[in-house]
Amino acid sequence: MPHDVIMPALGMTQDTGLIVAWHKQPGDAVSVGDVLFEVETDKATMEVEAAHEGFIETLLAGEGEEAPVGQVIAVISQSKPDNPIQSRLSESDAPAEPVANVAQEPVTKQDTASEKTPPAAPPQAAADGRILASPKTRRLALEQGLNLLDLVADGVPQPFHVRDLETLKNRPVASERSRGDSLSQLTASVSNAGFAGFQNWLADKADVPTNAILAAFAAASLRAANHAEVINIRVDQPTLAATAAFANPDLNPLSQIDSGEAMPVSLILRDLTSSRITGSATGGAEAPVLTLCEDGDAFVLTLNYTHQQADDEIAIQLLDGFAARLDEPLRHLL
Amino acid sequence: MREITLSQAVNEALAEEMRRDPTTFIIGEDVAEAGTPFKVLSGLVEEFGTERVVDTPIAEPGFMGIAVGAAMTGARPIVDLMFGDFIFLIMDQLCNQAAKTHYMSGGRLSVPLVLRTNLGATRRSAAQHSQSLHALVAHIPGLMVAMPSSAYEAKGLMKTAIRENNPVVIFEDKLMYNDKAPVPEEEYLIPFGVANVLREGTDITLVGTSSMVQVCQKAAEILAAEGISAEVIDPRTIVPLDEEGLLKSAKKTSRVIVVDEGHQSYGVTAEIASRINEKAFYYLDAPVLRMGAMDVPIPFSPALEDITVPTPEGVAANARKLMSGEMIHAA
């Protein structure tokens, strides 16, 4: 994942920094702590070190250009770029979007005196990769569970002081998907012999399409897990370009399964057995997705669901039940 | 409350103690009729006579030795050393004899002696009459060192010193003899080892000794106008030192500057700063700064002399540096 290098916040009142020199060129390898560039401030020229390892993918500002604090001025990629780019701010058509960097906001804390002091020369960053911070800052960071490396990553000039911890606390946290949105996955595999035998046996008795059987098995398993009144199953067979929906297929006798239309789906069954795909992990649909693949003489079953859609317990029972029915189909009839 | 000069306060303290304890006597150069060149002792010889206010020749080691001997044998001498710079002349009597006799005699002998001398530059007295040498004696075990910063301290500390059974060196600031301060008429003593907080603050602690207390007060005014709240604290005695009081202040503000008129290097500021660094380390948001006189012989030229000692503007500038989190680099 590429990392943005931003123009760091250099002093309490400084809004831009003049890039005096780049120490790395596009394509160069970068280690943490390597000097990336030199930036001129009110008082002195400061060396800014890389906070990430990788390669210079892009330089977005040139020597002699002034960039606003927070603006992305370089990108470091994990792997050596094929097409490293050197551009200048003045060339870009649209201004680069400044990365939200709370470090440059005026810090408010109960001790207002620190806001009113005039800016002083920005301190030098440590040359050997150590983090410089006052003893009180370290102690408070430890006590409050704050990580000084976050301040380093934001480009806050060292040495760190207690007021920098306020910056750290106000830092926007990388948004995480809420637990309800994150996708969970269960897998199972069973021999396909049982189902093959069952299909042969059933073919003599009635003309029931496979997707109906699978829907019935799925519905039965789901009902055993969540005891719902209405269970609608949609069976997608992408390689056959076929999809069919079944309303309560497990409650209607096998030989009389109706296909419903436009109803809310409890479970999507994705049948890839007629394809060459042997495993799948896809989800992100409006209902849990149960994917059925075939790999040699085994069925590979994958259930993807979000916690909004199903509890872990229900998901486990569903998949286990469905796998069991595939394995020993005649038990389903009993 | 009435206001009197530091000179008058010292005079009162001596007179009151000499009335109270007949074993006390004053010895030194020009102490009797002249009342010392600073006129601090005026009137004492008239009240107590020449046996108790003793003029000597220009012989510092000699009269210091006399005083140490007298102290060992039942008297309570108050030795007047005209300029603090002359302390070099009496170092053996003071540091080898007075300081160690009680210890080396197994407690059999005591030296209840007070050495009254001065410090302070900017009087145009040149290098050999302007030094602040209290660090030298503070370093010697067995000696106590008091540094009054106003008339009030001068009287209270002097009385405590005279009643103390072990040697005490009191340094008065020769520039302050005419400075007035409120001094109670009633008797009072100031205990050794208790610092005085003159001004409460929250952003930075300014520790000052002697006349540097006034320098710190003025610096605090300058800083207050800029929104920086400085606490000003006077240790009053550097031996014994009120560590607890200083640490309490340091932990509250997390930034400290120690201001003293001794030379910058190897002085009292270094000791105080070290103790704060040691014992309040995890409370410090900035290094503890020391401000002393420049490491040069005090110049005779007025323009040069004035810049060799800490000033309120200098203290304020350093305070701003600490507030902004600037790194201190080697010179």
XYZ file of C-alpha atoms in Angstrom:
665
model
C 0.000 0.000 0.000
C 1.583 3.283 -0.970
C 2.284 5.877 1.650
C 1.752 9.591 1.208
C 4.529 11.898 2.323
C 3.122 15.235 3.401
C 4.705 18.594 4.033
C 5.042 18.463 7.803
C 3.787 21.064 10.270
C 6.984 22.905 11.056
C 6.062 25.504 13.632
C 2.988 26.766 15.314
C 2.333 29.511 12.805
C 3.993 28.239 9.674
C 1.575 27.281 6.852
C 3.967 26.402 4.039
C 7.399 24.947 3.618
C 9.926 25.612 0.913
C 11.517 22.471 -0.435
C 15.208 23.200 -0.590
C 16.397 19.840 -1.859
C 15.242 16.289 -2.415
C 17.598 13.689 -1.070
C 15.829 10.897 -2.952
C 14.850 10.651 -6.589
C 11.892 8.802 -8.118
C 12.690 5.087 -8.135
C 15.172 5.293 -5.248
C 14.908 2.859 -2.348
C 13.919 4.391 0.980
C 14.427 3.093 4.525
C 12.786 4.426 7.644
C 14.912 7.290 8.892
C 16.497 8.150 5.561
C 16.499 11.863 4.900
C 13.903 12.470 2.183
C 14.096 16.190 1.716
C 15.207 19.458 3.217
C 12.657 22.130 3.939
C 13.330 25.747 4.774
C 11.465 27.315 7.648
C 11.501 30.747 9.271
C 14.645 30.051 11.180
C 16.580 27.156 9.715
C 16.632 24.401 7.113
C 15.250 21.166 8.458
C 15.808 17.626 7.252
C 12.691 15.481 7.040
C 13.073 11.746 7.334
C 11.044 8.993 5.768
C 8.604 7.292 8.071
C 8.039 4.378 5.706
C 10.159 1.889 3.876
C 9.842 1.360 0.163
C 10.611 3.153 -3.060
C 9.929 6.668 -4.239
C 7.023 6.253 -6.597
C 6.301 9.896 -7.170
C 7.670 13.265 -6.236
C 4.878 15.789 -6.517
C 6.773 18.970 -5.792
C 10.060 20.248 -7.052
C 13.071 21.857 -5.419
C 12.454 25.503 -4.831
C 8.702 25.052 -4.621
C 6.644 25.952 -1.622
C 4.010 23.474 -0.503
C 1.284 24.031 2.061
C 1.529 22.076 5.279
C -0.369 18.837 4.873
C -0.043 18.673 1.105
C 1.077 15.358 -0.289
C 4.465 15.965 -1.849
C 5.693 12.437 -2.448
C 4.454 8.875 -2.538
C 6.409 5.892 -1.278
C 5.385 2.541 -2.664
C 6.132 -0.916 -1.334
C 7.704 -2.165 -4.519
C 9.941 -0.568 -7.040
C 7.776 1.455 -9.374
C 7.878 0.805 -13.081
C 7.081 4.385 -13.847
C 8.476 6.677 -11.181
C 7.238 10.216 -11.622
C 8.792 13.534 -10.823
C 6.395 16.394 -11.116
C 6.128 19.908 -9.817
C 3.266 21.583 -8.014
C 3.064 24.210 -10.717
C 2.498 21.584 -13.394
C -0.425 19.784 -11.852
C -3.787 20.703 -13.367
C -5.813 20.184 -10.256
C -4.310 21.086 -6.939
C -3.353 17.949 -5.013
C -5.848 17.305 -2.261
C -4.284 18.216 1.040
C -4.291 15.303 3.446
C -6.306 16.141 6.540
C -3.576 16.749 9.056
C -4.751 17.812 12.465
C -1.164 18.550 13.461
C -1.405 21.975 11.875
C -4.579 23.017 13.695
C -4.031 25.380 16.616
C -3.973 23.220 19.694
C -6.437 24.081 22.432
C -5.731 22.956 25.933
C -6.453 24.434 29.341
C -2.951 25.881 29.423
C -3.565 28.647 26.914
C -0.213 30.301 27.462
C 1.507 27.970 25.029
C -0.677 29.194 22.174
C 0.348 32.779 22.641
C 4.104 32.330 22.639
C 5.802 33.532 19.466
C 7.164 30.821 17.142
C 10.704 29.685 17.767
C 13.172 27.920 15.485
C 11.864 24.427 14.704
C 13.943 21.758 16.392
C 16.072 19.302 14.428
C 14.726 15.802 13.900
C 16.847 13.068 15.413
C 19.365 11.803 12.908
C 19.562 8.230 14.145
C 15.848 7.390 14.056
C 15.270 7.900 17.780
C 12.160 9.710 18.814
C 13.019 12.819 20.813
C 10.438 13.690 23.427
C 10.468 15.260 26.852
C 10.296 12.886 29.797
C 6.860 14.147 30.712
C 5.593 13.537 27.207
C 6.822 9.962 27.252
C 5.294 9.297 30.628
C 1.925 10.745 29.688
C 1.930 8.915 26.360
C 2.592 5.666 28.168
C -0.095 6.351 30.734
C -2.658 7.311 28.132
C -1.836 4.581 25.657
C -0.740 7.010 22.952
C 1.870 6.131 20.370
C 4.562 8.723 19.652
C 5.246 7.021 16.307
C 1.930 8.465 15.154
C 3.344 11.940 15.704
C 6.424 10.957 13.731
C 4.255 9.689 10.902
C 2.315 12.955 10.865
C 5.549 14.859 10.462
C 5.230 16.756 13.757
C 8.668 18.218 14.446
C 10.664 16.733 17.289
C 11.339 16.967 20.167
C 7.782 16.242 21.230
C 6.280 18.069 24.132
C 3.166 17.619 26.179
C 1.088 19.833 23.890
C 1.893 17.482 20.998
C -0.058 14.816 22.824
C -3.150 16.953 22.407
C -2.484 16.839 18.679
C -2.167 13.093 18.904
C -5.419 12.709 20.763
C -7.286 14.825 18.192
C -5.799 12.965 15.254
C -8.464 11.508 12.971
C -8.468 7.738 13.443
C -8.404 5.688 10.234
C -12.029 4.781 9.747
C -12.676 1.152 10.389
C -15.617 -0.695 9.014
C -17.978 -1.274 11.846
C -18.171 -4.779 13.078
C -21.557 -5.109 11.560
C -20.191 -4.367 8.107
C -17.168 -6.639 8.100
C -17.511 -9.854 6.223
C -17.111 -13.154 8.021
C -16.466 -16.432 6.339
C -16.966 -20.107 7.097
C -15.833 -22.992 4.930
C -16.655 -26.655 4.832
C -15.917 -29.546 2.560
C -17.692 -32.853 2.166
C -17.486 -35.760 -0.226
C -19.725 -35.357 -3.242
C -20.439 -39.083 -3.488
C -23.502 -38.966 -1.327
C -25.173 -36.242 -3.323
C -24.319 -37.855 -6.644
C -25.941 -41.068 -5.511
C -28.983 -39.168 -4.291
C -29.383 -37.372 -7.590
C -29.325 -40.673 -9.447
C -31.915 -42.153 -7.101
C -34.156 -39.068 -7.387
C -33.970 -38.984 -11.163
C -35.912 -42.241 -11.269
C -38.588 -40.885 -9.009
C -39.244 -37.308 -10.069
C -38.036 -34.572 -12.281
C -36.627 -32.142 -9.763
C -34.021 -29.634 -10.847
C -30.781 -29.608 -8.873
C -31.171 -26.003 -7.892
C -34.473 -26.840 -6.213
C -32.860 -29.595 -4.216
C -30.034 -27.326 -3.130
C -32.489 -24.619 -2.209
C -34.466 -27.081 -0.128
C -31.381 -28.271 1.679
C -30.269 -24.698 2.299
C -33.651 -23.603 3.557
C -33.915 -26.586 5.868
C -30.488 -25.908 7.323
C -31.236 -22.245 7.796
C -34.587 -22.903 9.400
C -33.034 -25.365 11.807
C -30.628 -22.599 12.782
C -32.857 -19.551 13.042
C -36.385 -21.001 13.239
C -37.659 -18.345 10.855
C -41.195 -18.618 9.454
C -40.376 -17.593 5.951
C -37.173 -18.566 4.258
C -36.586 -17.605 0.673
C -33.596 -18.923 -1.167
C -32.196 -17.585 -4.372
C -30.009 -19.967 -6.300
C -27.580 -18.404 -8.739
C -25.850 -20.550 -11.272
C -23.607 -17.972 -12.938
C -21.981 -20.307 -15.418
C -25.389 -21.399 -16.666
C -26.621 -17.821 -16.552
C -29.488 -19.072 -14.446
C -31.030 -17.792 -11.281
C -34.136 -18.951 -9.508
C -35.853 -18.049 -6.282
C -37.668 -20.431 -3.990
C -40.093 -19.633 -1.253
C -39.799 -21.990 1.701
C -38.491 -24.783 -0.537
C -37.955 -27.088 2.390
C -41.574 -26.952 3.476
C -43.013 -27.786 0.119
C -42.663 -31.425 -0.870
C -39.686 -31.980 -3.147
C -41.794 -32.672 -6.125
C -43.796 -29.499 -5.783
C -41.397 -26.631 -5.296
C -42.587 -23.299 -6.532
C -40.403 -20.507 -7.716
C -41.426 -17.256 -6.103
C -40.895 -13.807 -7.505
C -39.643 -10.545 -6.006
C -39.436 -11.587 -2.405
C -36.849 -10.789 0.251
C -34.023 -13.302 0.091
C -32.803 -15.014 3.239
C -29.860 -16.706 1.622
C -28.162 -16.649 -1.745
C -26.874 -19.974 -2.898
C -24.239 -19.678 -5.569
C -23.819 -22.925 -7.395
C -20.478 -23.085 -9.187
C -20.362 -26.862 -9.444
C -20.787 -26.728 -13.209
C -17.776 -24.486 -13.475
C -14.116 -25.158 -13.035
C -13.984 -22.987 -9.978
C -12.899 -25.056 -6.992
C -13.084 -22.462 -4.230
C -14.651 -19.106 -3.648
C -14.886 -16.409 -1.057
C -17.270 -13.765 -2.213
C -19.899 -11.865 -0.372
C -21.020 -8.313 -0.008
C -24.543 -9.064 -1.177
C -27.860 -8.220 0.467
C -27.983 -11.621 2.164
C -25.474 -14.236 3.239
C -23.902 -15.978 0.279
C -23.341 -19.709 0.321
C -21.065 -20.717 -2.507
C -20.919 -24.308 -3.666
C -17.865 -25.433 -5.616
C -16.601 -28.798 -6.652
C -12.972 -29.810 -6.305
C -12.264 -33.362 -7.411
C -14.510 -35.610 -5.341
C -15.350 -33.037 -2.736
C -17.754 -30.169 -2.425
C -16.155 -26.973 -1.150
C -18.693 -24.814 0.645
C -18.099 -21.213 1.587
C -20.493 -19.063 3.593
C -19.908 -15.284 3.599
C -21.992 -13.077 5.838
C -21.923 -9.854 7.816
C -22.899 -9.725 11.413
C -25.822 -7.570 10.512
C -27.087 -10.434 8.391
C -26.466 -13.362 10.696
C -24.985 -14.336 14.006
C -21.932 -16.560 14.037
C -23.934 -19.335 15.710
C -26.622 -19.300 13.032
C -24.032 -19.202 10.276
C -22.207 -22.161 11.722
C -25.369 -24.203 12.098
C -26.461 -23.267 8.596
C -23.254 -24.313 6.908
C -22.815 -27.415 8.998
C -26.388 -28.476 8.351
C -26.135 -27.825 4.633
C -22.867 -29.745 4.427
C -24.413 -32.640 6.301
C -27.370 -32.770 3.922
C -25.092 -32.769 0.931
C -23.112 -35.564 2.469
C -26.093 -37.750 3.417
C -29.087 -36.464 1.454
C -31.446 -39.255 2.431
C -31.363 -38.077 6.008
C -33.024 -34.892 4.757
C -35.991 -36.813 3.597
C -36.504 -38.463 6.927
C 3.874 47.665 58.024
C 6.952 49.835 58.235
C 9.539 49.607 55.472
C 13.237 49.679 56.241
C 16.385 49.236 54.178
C 18.334 45.990 54.093
C 21.129 47.824 55.867
C 18.805 48.847 58.703
C 17.348 45.349 58.903
C 20.796 43.788 59.372
C 21.680 46.445 61.914
C 18.508 45.701 63.887
C 19.106 41.961 63.809
C 22.644 42.339 65.115
C 21.670 44.817 67.791
C 18.770 42.669 68.992
C 20.866 39.508 69.144
C 23.782 41.237 70.821
C 21.403 42.538 73.441
C 19.932 39.115 73.880
C 23.193 37.151 74.065
C 26.237 38.713 75.729
C 28.604 36.157 74.209
C 28.082 37.623 70.748
C 30.601 40.041 69.314
C 31.445 41.546 65.948
C 34.944 41.462 64.480
C 36.267 42.777 61.173
C 37.732 45.724 59.325
C 36.209 49.175 59.906
C 33.285 47.711 61.834
C 33.391 50.021 64.824
C 33.503 53.752 64.326
C 33.178 53.508 60.552
C 30.311 51.062 60.778
C 31.798 49.413 57.647
C 32.096 51.232 54.339
C 28.485 50.263 53.666
C 27.440 51.853 56.978
C 25.484 48.745 57.950
C 26.939 48.642 61.471
C 26.518 52.300 62.349
C 25.659 52.850 65.995
C 26.643 49.400 67.259
C 29.971 50.326 68.769
C 28.240 53.176 70.581
C 25.825 50.714 72.173
C 28.072 47.725 72.773
C 31.608 49.144 73.094
C 34.882 48.255 71.438
C 35.180 44.919 73.232
C 32.127 43.663 71.373
C 32.584 45.564 68.113
C 36.251 44.894 67.325
C 38.215 46.708 64.619
C 41.105 44.753 63.112
C 44.023 45.484 60.818
C 43.819 44.387 57.227
C 44.419 40.742 58.160
C 41.587 38.505 57.091
C 43.160 35.122 57.863
C 44.221 36.501 61.208
C 40.894 37.801 62.431
C 39.051 34.829 61.022
C 41.359 32.572 62.974
C 40.723 34.632 66.105
C 37.008 34.269 65.550
C 37.190 30.502 65.063
C 39.224 30.162 68.246
C 36.816 32.399 70.127
C 33.883 30.375 68.890
C 35.483 27.135 70.003
C 35.942 28.591 73.475
C 32.497 29.905 74.281
C 31.929 33.068 72.276
C 29.569 33.671 69.344
C 31.526 35.796 66.858
C 29.995 37.570 63.891
C 32.810 38.071 61.427
C 32.475 40.903 58.960
C 34.279 40.205 55.679
C 34.198 43.458 53.767
C 33.954 41.982 50.299
C 32.953 38.414 49.466
C 35.963 38.266 47.173
C 38.203 38.136 50.261
C 36.854 34.760 51.165
C 39.785 33.264 49.318
C 41.997 34.665 52.061
C 40.136 32.846 54.829
C 39.385 29.537 53.167
C 41.557 27.497 55.479
C 40.092 29.057 58.628
C 36.597 28.720 57.280
C 36.645 25.410 55.453
C 39.333 23.422 57.189
C 38.870 24.717 60.709
C 35.431 26.141 61.315
C 33.627 23.662 59.070
C 35.292 20.527 60.393
C 36.031 21.148 64.052
C 32.758 19.877 65.430
C 33.075 16.683 63.420
C 36.754 16.115 64.001
C 36.473 16.749 67.731
C 33.838 14.084 68.041
C 31.298 16.748 68.934
C 33.359 18.130 71.816
C 33.943 21.474 70.165
C 31.402 23.655 68.384
C 31.972 26.675 66.210
C 28.884 28.890 66.542
C 30.280 31.464 64.141
C 28.519 33.696 61.619
C 30.524 34.977 58.661
C 28.763 38.076 57.330
C 29.894 39.016 53.844
C 28.492 40.109 50.492
C 28.230 39.357 46.789
C 26.963 41.066 43.666
C 28.271 42.927 40.626
C 27.266 46.059 38.692
C 28.743 48.383 41.302
C 31.728 49.197 39.060
C 34.029 47.594 41.627
C 35.875 45.473 39.031
C 36.865 41.834 39.048
C 38.251 41.442 42.567
C 35.407 43.197 44.386
C 32.365 41.931 42.491
C 32.364 38.177 42.788
C 29.572 35.957 44.098
C 31.406 33.046 45.626
C 28.750 31.303 47.661
C 29.148 28.146 45.586
C 32.619 27.655 47.013
C 31.419 27.465 50.603
C 28.157 25.677 49.840
C 30.322 22.846 48.590
C 31.959 22.339 52.012
C 30.222 19.986 54.416
C 29.807 21.601 57.806
C 28.901 25.084 56.556
C 25.449 26.537 56.123
C 24.841 29.255 53.558
C 22.058 31.850 53.712
C 21.248 34.346 50.959
C 18.756 37.046 51.941
C 16.910 38.583 49.006
C 15.351 41.523 50.828
C 15.394 43.401 54.111
C 12.797 41.017 55.508
C 14.949 37.965 54.786
C 18.094 39.721 55.948
C 16.819 40.287 59.470
C 15.102 36.922 59.893
C 17.972 34.870 58.507
C 20.599 36.789 60.488
C 18.853 36.096 63.771
C 18.549 32.410 62.954
C 22.196 32.331 61.949
C 23.384 33.889 65.191
C 21.375 31.439 67.250
C 22.651 28.514 65.195
C 25.361 26.520 66.954
C 27.291 25.731 63.787
C 29.089 27.971 61.273
C 26.862 29.951 58.927
C 27.948 32.134 56.029
C 25.505 34.898 55.086
C 25.899 36.635 51.741
C 24.157 40.001 51.432
C 23.909 41.666 48.023
C 26.004 44.819 48.250
C 23.726 46.510 45.688
C 20.691 46.073 47.919
C 21.722 47.825 51.107
C 19.456 50.779 50.389
C 16.515 48.749 49.123
C 13.476 48.908 51.369
C 11.031 46.173 52.197
C 8.271 45.677 54.786
C 9.828 44.394 58.026
C 7.745 43.679 61.143
C 8.605 45.467 64.375
C 7.973 42.287 66.351
C 10.631 39.685 66.577
C 10.657 36.987 63.926
C 13.080 34.374 62.731
C 13.256 32.736 59.315
C 14.060 29.016 59.507
C 16.808 27.608 57.363
C 15.829 25.153 54.610
C 12.437 26.658 53.795
C 11.956 28.258 50.399
C 9.619 31.174 49.824
C 7.209 31.328 46.880
C 6.936 34.993 46.012
C 4.649 34.589 43.051
C 2.523 31.636 42.070
C 2.457 30.468 38.481
C 1.629 27.498 36.296
C 3.811 27.575 33.186
C 7.382 27.898 34.386
C 9.290 28.073 37.658
C 11.941 30.742 38.133
C 14.284 29.962 41.024
C 16.325 32.976 42.102
C 18.883 33.610 44.827
C 19.658 36.940 46.477
C 19.048 39.890 44.137
C 18.256 37.468 41.309
C 14.895 37.046 43.026
C 14.063 40.600 41.963
C 15.352 39.833 38.473
C 13.002 36.841 38.337
C 10.094 38.920 39.608
C 10.629 41.467 36.842
C 10.945 38.666 34.295
C 7.672 37.221 35.571
C 5.988 40.578 34.942
C 7.314 40.653 31.385
C 6.123 37.102 30.801
C 2.717 37.714 32.342
C 2.079 40.383 29.719
C 2.715 37.692 27.102
C 0.370 35.207 28.696
C 3.040 33.091 30.365
C 2.431 32.420 34.044
C 5.736 32.220 35.931
C 6.224 31.056 39.490
C 9.025 32.789 41.398
C 10.643 30.923 44.254
C 13.482 31.966 46.605
C 15.312 29.121 48.376
C 16.608 31.635 50.977
C 19.265 29.193 52.171
C 21.244 27.081 49.727
C 22.574 24.919 52.543
C 20.272 23.488 53.744
C 18.285 23.560 50.492
C 14.494 23.215 50.468
C 14.449 20.442 47.905
C 10.858 19.532 48.551
C 9.642 23.063 47.925
C 11.620 23.359 44.703
C 10.508 19.952 43.429
C 6.887 20.725 44.206
C 7.106 23.814 42.055
C 9.003 22.034 39.276
C 6.451 19.240 39.123
C 3.649 21.776 38.957
C 4.993 23.799 36.056
C 7.236 21.185 34.336
C 9.755 23.904 33.332
C 12.451 25.537 35.475
C 15.101 28.230 35.121
C 17.564 28.675 38.010
C 19.034 32.175 38.218
C 22.037 33.021 40.385
C 24.788 35.592 40.271
C 27.608 33.101 40.645
C 29.393 32.192 37.440
C 27.490 30.003 35.016
C 29.784 26.999 35.267
C 30.182 24.759 38.301
C 27.914 26.863 40.477
C 24.829 26.851 42.664
C 22.519 26.743 39.652
C 24.083 23.468 38.595
C 23.365 21.865 41.956
C 19.761 23.031 42.076
C 19.168 22.102 38.434
C 20.666 18.652 39.000
C 18.477 17.915 41.958
C 15.411 18.922 39.987
C 16.520 16.862 37.001
C 17.111 13.851 39.226
C 13.983 13.986 41.258
C 11.422 15.574 38.950
C 12.684 14.086 35.688
C 9.424 12.502 34.617
C 7.548 15.723 35.250
C 9.758 17.892 33.077
C 8.586 19.032 29.676
C 11.813 20.978 29.090
C 15.420 20.845 30.327
C 16.152 22.786 33.513
C 18.103 25.884 32.482
C 20.804 27.604 34.490
C 21.526 31.311 34.291
C 24.554 32.714 36.039
C 27.133 35.399 35.500
C 29.257 34.902 32.434
C 32.368 32.820 32.894
C 34.621 35.884 32.770
C 36.225 38.072 35.422
C 33.693 40.823 36.091
C 34.689 43.750 33.862
C 35.306 47.270 35.142
C 33.706 48.832 32.059
C 30.110 49.598 33.043
C 28.692 48.600 29.665
C 30.435 45.262 29.777
C 29.794 44.639 33.469
C 26.049 45.040 32.993
C 25.822 42.332 30.368
C 27.749 39.733 32.330
C 24.964 39.163 34.843
C 21.433 37.781 34.327
C 18.785 40.388 33.513
C 14.991 40.224 33.505
C 14.947 40.361 29.701
C 17.437 37.504 29.539
C 15.374 35.383 31.888
C 12.216 36.131 29.931
C 13.912 35.206 26.659
C 14.969 31.856 28.047
C 11.508 31.289 29.438
C 10.033 31.820 25.981
C 12.491 29.302 24.564
C 11.423 26.673 27.044
C 7.752 27.385 26.466
C 8.142 26.898 22.729
C 9.943 23.611 23.150
C 13.117 24.763 21.500
C 16.048 22.419 21.812
C 19.072 23.681 23.688
C 22.267 23.089 21.722
C 25.888 23.120 22.780
C 27.364 26.564 22.383
